[in-house]
């Protein structure tokens, strides 16, 4: 080692010591100037403001100083209304800056700059604002528990410019978009972020040590803000929609809808959100599947009210928002010679409100209330011809209350309660949980757990508990964890949550390794090993016993390759698939081994592809599962991109529940079946500019099950073939969804959206005949007799009270 190399090593070690050992501080200045958000820093304040610089790598090469050719310099100022940011992002090849245009908050192949604020400087929560090199805004609410929540949206201004030395960002972030105390002298948490997309490099101003899992505790300091007053946070968002519905069997009909969203800042910490006469007609479609399992299909939440700012409500895993406005809780009984004329599959939501926030001392409170309307089924007597109405869901009130106390900047204890009260003699439910996440000061060790208690009144009272406890090593190259879980027979949180299995206890553990800095071959490399065992509380039988290993790698060219192996070395007992009374019967499941590979090429390239083959070999004659997913994508330009997703799965000689012999029999029939599932999806985006987009989302789903043999379940979990015709139970499920939408953000927080949607569902069984040919099912999906068409226009307008009051004063 020569002297120059030695001096560089000493300098680098000293630099690393500094960035690891202290928080950076930025002192901002007040300005009376009117700052124009144009990406040009020609105001006087930008000539005198101090510079935040010397960024360090977040990933890969965590802690390494930025290079001169991609250095970043940021200036911050403030006035009585907002925080202002001027960032210069140097790039020695500005013609190569990646700047794909995307929808707001969507991922894109583009450089981006971000600024993170924590108005209470408590290391718990950050308001994050990003702007891409294409000028697209992204904002997130970050917490150490849940990471970045992209459902949170704020109203702010930004502008970017590509220059001959790189690109610039200018931002105006109103105080109404932030949370801070009313103190005269403010001290905030601050961090700055840059993604240098061409090289897939990520930088921060204050070092975020990737060995420590909590990012918000590693922010720097923003000081100098004085004598500002939190504004009145009162926003109105009126909306109006028009829907045109048509299909082969009914006349085209139009429907107008209107309503109002209200957001009100109760104080510096808490916000009230309310929806009056909600309209969710333009939310994304559900990806419905042929469900042959013992459990309901779980759907993603697409309604904005139930996705925005709901971090607190996820505590304890007791809240599944799709219960609100979901299926009726009962099905009316039919008398002899009666049939349903109309039996609604969903309940209308009348209104909802939520209050959430967190104080400077770390006390978080969340409350949500929703009311759904009384819903009727219409029943016809086929003998007399008369119709009657029966209640399928009474007027119902849904509530969730969360109290969460954070301390030491990395730990929390929460109490959660969910309650569903239905009017009249219908099922009521109440669930209470205690949840905790405790970490040491070094963020290297975690104790995680909860205990839930459920009480359900459905003609009789039913009580149950669910608990788990984990111990985890959470820092460094090597990490491990062990845990246990217990769920009683009568635990039931399904009125406002979702839970599939009960009456079991489980033990599990994990061990993992990762590199913390790149090597000659890899930017990232990690290995995860997991073991899981589960036992029935009543009999002691093993319900599950699995081991798996997963390896994840990212090459120096930023191509991802992952592969894994999982296996079950013993037979286990499944108490759920037989669907017997009190889940007393069980089906013996065999040993298996599964292997998969997942490859994803670098999305920076115009053409990229994901590949995911998987094979499961099951220890039964001719039984196996094969699957393949292929997802090519092409970026035609910064405005136009297309993604095609093809998935196929073949399950050979699978086994599952078919039916019971009759209502009064304990005999359970299981079926051997060959099942094939094929999904074709297309997603495309054409961006006219950074506030105007055309989007296409198309999905065709086909799944069919051909039964080869029907057997009777034996008391020892085995099956014995009987003489029932297996073809009587073959099924085919065929769905088509197409959404073509136009979106225009014509003013801050204000949007016009136009949607054309068509969809169809065809199901076949022994009564209709089952046709499994792919081309025939495509034709059925597109047959005009099966298609429903919806055309809708929706306008939402954002009104800020602080601006609106000036309208009237001027008048």
PDB file of C-alpha atoms in Angstrom, residues 231-434:
ATOM      1  CA  UNK A 231     -52.724  26.692   9.958  1.00  0.00           C
ATOM      2  CA  UNK A 232     -56.347  25.658  10.137  1.00  0.00           C
ATOM      3  CA  UNK A 233     -56.400  22.295   8.424  1.00  0.00           C
ATOM      4  CA  UNK A 234     -59.898  22.211   6.959  1.00  0.00           C
ATOM      5  CA  UNK A 235     -60.445  20.802   3.501  1.00  0.00           C
ATOM      6  CA  UNK A 236     -63.594  20.047   1.536  1.00  0.00           C
ATOM      7  CA  UNK A 237     -63.636  17.709  -1.443  1.00  0.00           C
ATOM      8  CA  UNK A 238     -67.072  17.728  -3.103  1.00  0.00           C
ATOM      9  CA  UNK A 239     -67.535  15.275  -5.944  1.00  0.00           C
ATOM     10  CA  UNK A 240     -70.075  14.462  -8.586  1.00  0.00           C
ATOM     11  CA  UNK A 241     -70.293  11.360 -10.757  1.00  0.00           C
ATOM     12  CA  UNK A 242     -72.372  10.106 -13.652  1.00  0.00           C
ATOM     13  CA  UNK A 243     -72.711   6.399 -14.454  1.00  0.00           C
ATOM     14  CA  UNK A 244     -74.104   4.807 -17.596  1.00  0.00           C
ATOM     15  CA  UNK A 245     -74.831   1.066 -17.250  1.00  0.00           C
ATOM     16  CA  UNK A 246     -75.761  -1.330 -20.039  1.00  0.00           C
ATOM     17  CA  UNK A 247     -75.955  -5.026 -20.852  1.00  0.00           C
ATOM     18  CA  UNK A 248     -77.904  -7.357 -23.099  1.00  0.00           C
ATOM     19  CA  UNK A 249     -80.760  -7.867 -20.673  1.00  0.00           C
ATOM     20  CA  UNK A 250     -81.607  -4.370 -19.488  1.00  0.00           C
ATOM     21  CA  UNK A 251     -82.074  -0.968 -20.988  1.00  0.00           C
ATOM     22  CA  UNK A 252     -79.217   1.492 -20.795  1.00  0.00           C
ATOM     23  CA  UNK A 253     -79.683   3.554 -17.671  1.00  0.00           C
ATOM     24  CA  UNK A 254     -77.914   6.582 -16.270  1.00  0.00           C
ATOM     25  CA  UNK A 255     -77.341   7.512 -12.632  1.00  0.00           C
ATOM     26  CA  UNK A 256     -76.020  10.682 -10.998  1.00  0.00           C
ATOM     27  CA  UNK A 257     -74.188  10.585  -7.673  1.00  0.00           C
ATOM     28  CA  UNK A 258     -72.740  13.274  -5.500  1.00  0.00           C
ATOM     29  CA  UNK A 259     -71.113  13.528  -2.132  1.00  0.00           C
ATOM     30  CA  UNK A 260     -68.525  15.197   0.040  1.00  0.00           C
ATOM     31  CA  UNK A 261     -65.273  14.312   1.773  1.00  0.00           C
ATOM     32  CA  UNK A 262     -64.170  16.437   4.726  1.00  0.00           C
ATOM     33  CA  UNK A 263     -60.734  16.623   6.338  1.00  0.00           C
ATOM     34  CA  UNK A 264     -60.318  18.666   9.497  1.00  0.00           C
ATOM     35  CA  UNK A 265     -57.259  19.131  11.678  1.00  0.00           C
ATOM     36  CA  UNK A 266     -58.610  18.961  15.205  1.00  0.00           C
ATOM     37  CA  UNK A 267     -55.256  20.155  16.553  1.00  0.00           C
ATOM     38  CA  UNK A 268     -51.594  19.878  15.626  1.00  0.00           C
ATOM     39  CA  UNK A 269     -51.682  16.096  16.042  1.00  0.00           C
ATOM     40  CA  UNK A 270     -55.128  14.743  15.138  1.00  0.00           C
ATOM     41  CA  UNK A 271     -57.151  14.782  11.922  1.00  0.00           C
ATOM     42  CA  UNK A 272     -60.794  13.954  11.255  1.00  0.00           C
ATOM     43  CA  UNK A 273     -61.773  12.435   7.901  1.00  0.00           C
ATOM     44  CA  UNK A 274     -65.419  11.933   6.960  1.00  0.00           C
ATOM     45  CA  UNK A 275     -67.236  10.739   3.847  1.00  0.00           C
ATOM     46  CA  UNK A 276     -70.858  11.638   3.253  1.00  0.00           C
ATOM     47  CA  UNK A 277     -72.729   9.640   0.595  1.00  0.00           C
ATOM     48  CA  UNK A 278     -69.634   7.690  -0.508  1.00  0.00           C
ATOM     49  CA  UNK A 279     -69.007   6.757  -4.133  1.00  0.00           C
ATOM     50  CA  UNK A 280     -66.493   3.996  -4.865  1.00  0.00           C
ATOM     51  CA  UNK A 281     -67.698   3.182  -8.370  1.00  0.00           C
ATOM     52  CA  UNK A 282     -64.321   3.826 -10.006  1.00  0.00           C
ATOM     53  CA  UNK A 283     -62.130   1.755  -7.693  1.00  0.00           C
ATOM     54  CA  UNK A 284     -60.060  -1.014  -9.262  1.00  0.00           C
ATOM     55  CA  UNK A 285     -61.777  -4.323  -9.936  1.00  0.00           C
ATOM     56  CA  UNK A 286     -61.256  -7.348  -7.692  1.00  0.00           C
ATOM     57  CA  UNK A 287     -59.214 -10.216  -9.079  1.00  0.00           C
ATOM     58  CA  UNK A 288     -61.769 -12.914  -8.353  1.00  0.00           C
ATOM     59  CA  UNK A 289     -60.676 -16.555  -8.579  1.00  0.00           C
ATOM     60  CA  UNK A 290     -62.265 -19.988  -8.568  1.00  0.00           C
ATOM     61  CA  UNK A 291     -62.048 -20.723  -4.863  1.00  0.00           C
ATOM     62  CA  UNK A 292     -62.116 -24.434  -4.013  1.00  0.00           C
ATOM     63  CA  UNK A 293     -60.486 -23.980  -0.594  1.00  0.00           C
ATOM     64  CA  UNK A 294     -62.126 -24.040   2.818  1.00  0.00           C
ATOM     65  CA  UNK A 295     -61.428 -20.320   3.254  1.00  0.00           C
ATOM     66  CA  UNK A 296     -62.797 -17.153   1.687  1.00  0.00           C
ATOM     67  CA  UNK A 297     -60.727 -15.257  -0.864  1.00  0.00           C
ATOM     68  CA  UNK A 298     -59.108 -12.178   0.645  1.00  0.00           C
ATOM     69  CA  UNK A 299     -59.242  -9.041  -1.493  1.00  0.00           C
ATOM     70  CA  UNK A 300     -57.098  -5.929  -1.504  1.00  0.00           C
ATOM     71  CA  UNK A 301     -58.684  -2.685  -0.300  1.00  0.00           C
ATOM     72  CA  UNK A 302     -59.064  -0.224  -3.185  1.00  0.00           C
ATOM     73  CA  UNK A 303     -61.399   2.369  -1.624  1.00  0.00           C
ATOM     74  CA  UNK A 304     -59.367   5.506  -0.850  1.00  0.00           C
ATOM     75  CA  UNK A 305     -61.035   6.279   2.500  1.00  0.00           C
ATOM     76  CA  UNK A 306     -60.023   2.866   3.855  1.00  0.00           C
ATOM     77  CA  UNK A 307     -56.446   3.021   2.557  1.00  0.00           C
ATOM     78  CA  UNK A 308     -55.391   6.594   3.381  1.00  0.00           C
ATOM     79  CA  UNK A 309     -53.681   7.149   6.730  1.00  0.00           C
ATOM     80  CA  UNK A 310     -54.695   3.827   8.237  1.00  0.00           C
ATOM     81  CA  UNK A 311     -51.335   2.899   9.780  1.00  0.00           C
ATOM     82  CA  UNK A 312     -52.738   2.880  13.314  1.00  0.00           C
ATOM     83  CA  UNK A 313     -55.643   0.613  12.360  1.00  0.00           C
ATOM     84  CA  UNK A 314     -53.267  -2.143  11.255  1.00  0.00           C
ATOM     85  CA  UNK A 315     -52.095  -2.673  14.843  1.00  0.00           C
ATOM     86  CA  UNK A 316     -52.842  -6.153  16.145  1.00  0.00           C
ATOM     87  CA  UNK A 317     -53.983  -7.351  12.701  1.00  0.00           C
ATOM     88  CA  UNK A 318     -57.648  -7.087  13.746  1.00  0.00           C
ATOM     89  CA  UNK A 319     -59.024  -4.901  10.954  1.00  0.00           C
ATOM     90  CA  UNK A 320     -60.006  -6.132   7.486  1.00  0.00           C
ATOM     91  CA  UNK A 321     -61.725  -3.115   5.982  1.00  0.00           C
ATOM     92  CA  UNK A 322     -63.469  -5.101   3.249  1.00  0.00           C
ATOM     93  CA  UNK A 323     -65.905  -6.314   5.922  1.00  0.00           C
ATOM     94  CA  UNK A 324     -67.466  -2.830   5.829  1.00  0.00           C
ATOM     95  CA  UNK A 325     -69.792  -2.750   2.850  1.00  0.00           C
ATOM     96  CA  UNK A 326     -69.048  -6.400   2.104  1.00  0.00           C
ATOM     97  CA  UNK A 327     -71.319  -9.418   1.948  1.00  0.00           C
ATOM     98  CA  UNK A 328     -74.430  -9.585   4.174  1.00  0.00           C
ATOM     99  CA  UNK A 329     -73.829 -11.466   7.402  1.00  0.00           C
ATOM    100  CA  UNK A 330     -76.841 -13.757   6.906  1.00  0.00           C
ATOM    101  CA  UNK A 331     -78.759 -15.510   4.160  1.00  0.00           C
ATOM    102  CA  UNK A 332     -82.555 -15.574   4.685  1.00  0.00           C
ATOM    103  CA  UNK A 333     -84.057 -19.041   4.944  1.00  0.00           C
ATOM    104  CA  UNK A 334     -86.292 -20.195   2.146  1.00  0.00           C
ATOM    105  CA  UNK A 335     -89.559 -21.976   2.777  1.00  0.00           C
ATOM    106  CA  UNK A 336     -90.830 -24.721   0.534  1.00  0.00           C
ATOM    107  CA  UNK A 337     -91.540 -23.540  -3.038  1.00  0.00           C
ATOM    108  CA  UNK A 338     -89.537 -20.339  -2.575  1.00  0.00           C
ATOM    109  CA  UNK A 339     -86.617 -18.931  -4.520  1.00  0.00           C
ATOM    110  CA  UNK A 340     -84.558 -15.743  -4.479  1.00  0.00           C
ATOM    111  CA  UNK A 341     -85.535 -13.044  -6.935  1.00  0.00           C
ATOM    112  CA  UNK A 342     -82.812 -10.745  -5.650  1.00  0.00           C
ATOM    113  CA  UNK A 343     -80.218 -11.465  -2.978  1.00  0.00           C
ATOM    114  CA  UNK A 344     -77.671  -8.586  -2.759  1.00  0.00           C
ATOM    115  CA  UNK A 345     -74.030  -9.628  -2.573  1.00  0.00           C
ATOM    116  CA  UNK A 346     -72.929  -6.319  -1.003  1.00  0.00           C
ATOM    117  CA  UNK A 347     -74.228  -3.925   1.626  1.00  0.00           C
ATOM    118  CA  UNK A 348     -74.248  -0.190   0.939  1.00  0.00           C
ATOM    119  CA  UNK A 349     -72.087   2.071   3.079  1.00  0.00           C
ATOM    120  CA  UNK A 350     -74.043   5.086   4.350  1.00  0.00           C
ATOM    121  CA  UNK A 351     -71.227   7.131   5.866  1.00  0.00           C
ATOM    122  CA  UNK A 352     -67.923   6.802   7.666  1.00  0.00           C
ATOM    123  CA  UNK A 353     -65.472   8.885   9.662  1.00  0.00           C
ATOM    124  CA  UNK A 354     -62.093   8.388  11.221  1.00  0.00           C
ATOM    125  CA  UNK A 355     -59.941  10.337  13.655  1.00  0.00           C
ATOM    126  CA  UNK A 356     -56.239   9.600  13.787  1.00  0.00           C
ATOM    127  CA  UNK A 357     -52.972  11.189  14.802  1.00  0.00           C
ATOM    128  CA  UNK A 358     -50.074  11.147  17.210  1.00  0.00           C
ATOM    129  CA  UNK A 359     -48.910  13.618  19.842  1.00  0.00           C
ATOM    130  CA  UNK A 360     -45.389  14.884  20.351  1.00  0.00           C
ATOM    131  CA  UNK A 361     -45.040  12.474  23.275  1.00  0.00           C
ATOM    132  CA  UNK A 362     -45.697   9.492  20.986  1.00  0.00           C
ATOM    133  CA  UNK A 363     -49.328   8.821  21.930  1.00  0.00           C
ATOM    134  CA  UNK A 364     -51.245   7.702  18.858  1.00  0.00           C
ATOM    135  CA  UNK A 365     -55.047   7.453  18.790  1.00  0.00           C
ATOM    136  CA  UNK A 366     -57.148   6.126  15.932  1.00  0.00           C
ATOM    137  CA  UNK A 367     -60.923   5.840  15.806  1.00  0.00           C
ATOM    138  CA  UNK A 368     -63.018   4.727  12.845  1.00  0.00           C
ATOM    139  CA  UNK A 369     -66.801   4.494  12.629  1.00  0.00           C
ATOM    140  CA  UNK A 370     -68.889   3.333   9.675  1.00  0.00           C
ATOM    141  CA  UNK A 371     -72.618   2.712   9.239  1.00  0.00           C
ATOM    142  CA  UNK A 372     -74.077   0.347   6.642  1.00  0.00           C
ATOM    143  CA  UNK A 373     -77.699   0.314   5.565  1.00  0.00           C
ATOM    144  CA  UNK A 374     -80.398  -2.242   6.196  1.00  0.00           C
ATOM    145  CA  UNK A 375     -80.416  -4.677   3.284  1.00  0.00           C
ATOM    146  CA  UNK A 376     -83.211  -6.899   2.014  1.00  0.00           C
ATOM    147  CA  UNK A 377     -83.442  -9.978  -0.156  1.00  0.00           C
ATOM    148  CA  UNK A 378     -86.502 -10.427  -2.379  1.00  0.00           C
ATOM    149  CA  UNK A 379     -88.040 -13.907  -2.300  1.00  0.00           C
ATOM    150  CA  UNK A 380     -90.695 -15.336  -4.620  1.00  0.00           C
ATOM    151  CA  UNK A 381     -93.209 -18.036  -3.790  1.00  0.00           C
ATOM    152  CA  UNK A 382     -93.354 -20.116  -6.960  1.00  0.00           C
ATOM    153  CA  UNK A 383     -96.801 -21.484  -6.056  1.00  0.00           C
ATOM    154  CA  UNK A 384     -98.659 -18.270  -5.258  1.00  0.00           C
ATOM    155  CA  UNK A 385     -96.464 -15.937  -7.303  1.00  0.00           C
ATOM    156  CA  UNK A 386     -96.187 -13.507  -4.389  1.00  0.00           C
ATOM    157  CA  UNK A 387     -92.960 -11.784  -3.396  1.00  0.00           C
ATOM    158  CA  UNK A 388     -91.757 -11.070   0.105  1.00  0.00           C
ATOM    159  CA  UNK A 389     -88.753  -9.222   1.528  1.00  0.00           C
ATOM    160  CA  UNK A 390     -86.437 -10.617   4.193  1.00  0.00           C
ATOM    161  CA  UNK A 391     -83.583  -8.903   5.990  1.00  0.00           C
ATOM    162  CA  UNK A 392     -80.174 -10.206   4.942  1.00  0.00           C
ATOM    163  CA  UNK A 393     -78.255  -7.501   6.847  1.00  0.00           C
ATOM    164  CA  UNK A 394     -79.698  -5.125   9.439  1.00  0.00           C
ATOM    165  CA  UNK A 395     -78.538  -1.578  10.019  1.00  0.00           C
ATOM    166  CA  UNK A 396     -74.989  -2.106  11.319  1.00  0.00           C
ATOM    167  CA  UNK A 397     -72.402   0.018  13.099  1.00  0.00           C
ATOM    168  CA  UNK A 398     -68.666  -0.725  12.772  1.00  0.00           C
ATOM    169  CA  UNK A 399     -66.086   0.736  15.174  1.00  0.00           C
ATOM    170  CA  UNK A 400     -62.370   0.387  15.743  1.00  0.00           C
ATOM    171  CA  UNK A 401     -60.390   2.193  18.438  1.00  0.00           C
ATOM    172  CA  UNK A 402     -56.591   2.080  18.699  1.00  0.00           C
ATOM    173  CA  UNK A 403     -54.421   3.623  21.419  1.00  0.00           C
ATOM    174  CA  UNK A 404     -50.723   3.267  20.660  1.00  0.00           C
ATOM    175  CA  UNK A 405     -47.901   4.564  22.847  1.00  0.00           C
ATOM    176  CA  UNK A 406     -44.439   4.875  21.329  1.00  0.00           C
ATOM    177  CA  UNK A 407     -41.334   5.325  23.452  1.00  0.00           C
ATOM    178  CA  UNK A 408     -37.548   5.269  23.146  1.00  0.00           C
ATOM    179  CA  UNK A 409     -38.028   6.164  19.454  1.00  0.00           C
ATOM    180  CA  UNK A 410     -38.285   2.497  18.509  1.00  0.00           C
ATOM    181  CA  UNK A 411     -40.808   0.709  20.742  1.00  0.00           C
ATOM    182  CA  UNK A 412     -44.574   0.721  21.148  1.00  0.00           C
ATOM    183  CA  UNK A 413     -47.473  -0.762  23.095  1.00  0.00           C
ATOM    184  CA  UNK A 414     -50.990  -0.742  21.642  1.00  0.00           C
ATOM    185  CA  UNK A 415     -54.530  -1.481  22.781  1.00  0.00           C
ATOM    186  CA  UNK A 416     -57.026  -2.223  19.996  1.00  0.00           C
ATOM    187  CA  UNK A 417     -60.768  -2.754  20.091  1.00  0.00           C
ATOM    188  CA  UNK A 418     -63.122  -3.620  17.235  1.00  0.00           C
ATOM    189  CA  UNK A 419     -66.877  -3.718  17.638  1.00  0.00           C
ATOM    190  CA  UNK A 420     -69.740  -4.576  15.289  1.00  0.00           C
ATOM    191  CA  UNK A 421     -73.277  -3.931  16.503  1.00  0.00           C
ATOM    192  CA  UNK A 422     -76.194  -5.007  14.341  1.00  0.00           C
ATOM    193  CA  UNK A 423     -79.718  -3.793  14.958  1.00  0.00           C
ATOM    194  CA  UNK A 424     -82.192  -6.351  16.281  1.00  0.00           C
ATOM    195  CA  UNK A 425     -81.635 -10.033  16.977  1.00  0.00           C
ATOM    196  CA  UNK A 426     -78.552 -10.390  14.815  1.00  0.00           C
ATOM    197  CA  UNK A 427     -74.938 -11.297  15.465  1.00  0.00           C
ATOM    198  CA  UNK A 428     -72.796  -8.805  17.429  1.00  0.00           C
ATOM    199  CA  UNK A 429     -69.047  -9.028  17.962  1.00  0.00           C
ATOM    200  CA  UNK A 430     -66.352  -7.424  20.071  1.00  0.00           C
ATOM    201  CA  UNK A 431     -62.599  -8.067  19.911  1.00  0.00           C
ATOM    202  CA  UNK A 432     -59.915  -6.492  22.130  1.00  0.00           C
ATOM    203  CA  UNK A 433     -56.185  -6.843  21.642  1.00  0.00           C
ATOM    204  CA  UNK A 434     -52.944  -5.887  23.363  1.00  0.00           C
TER     205      UNK A 434
END
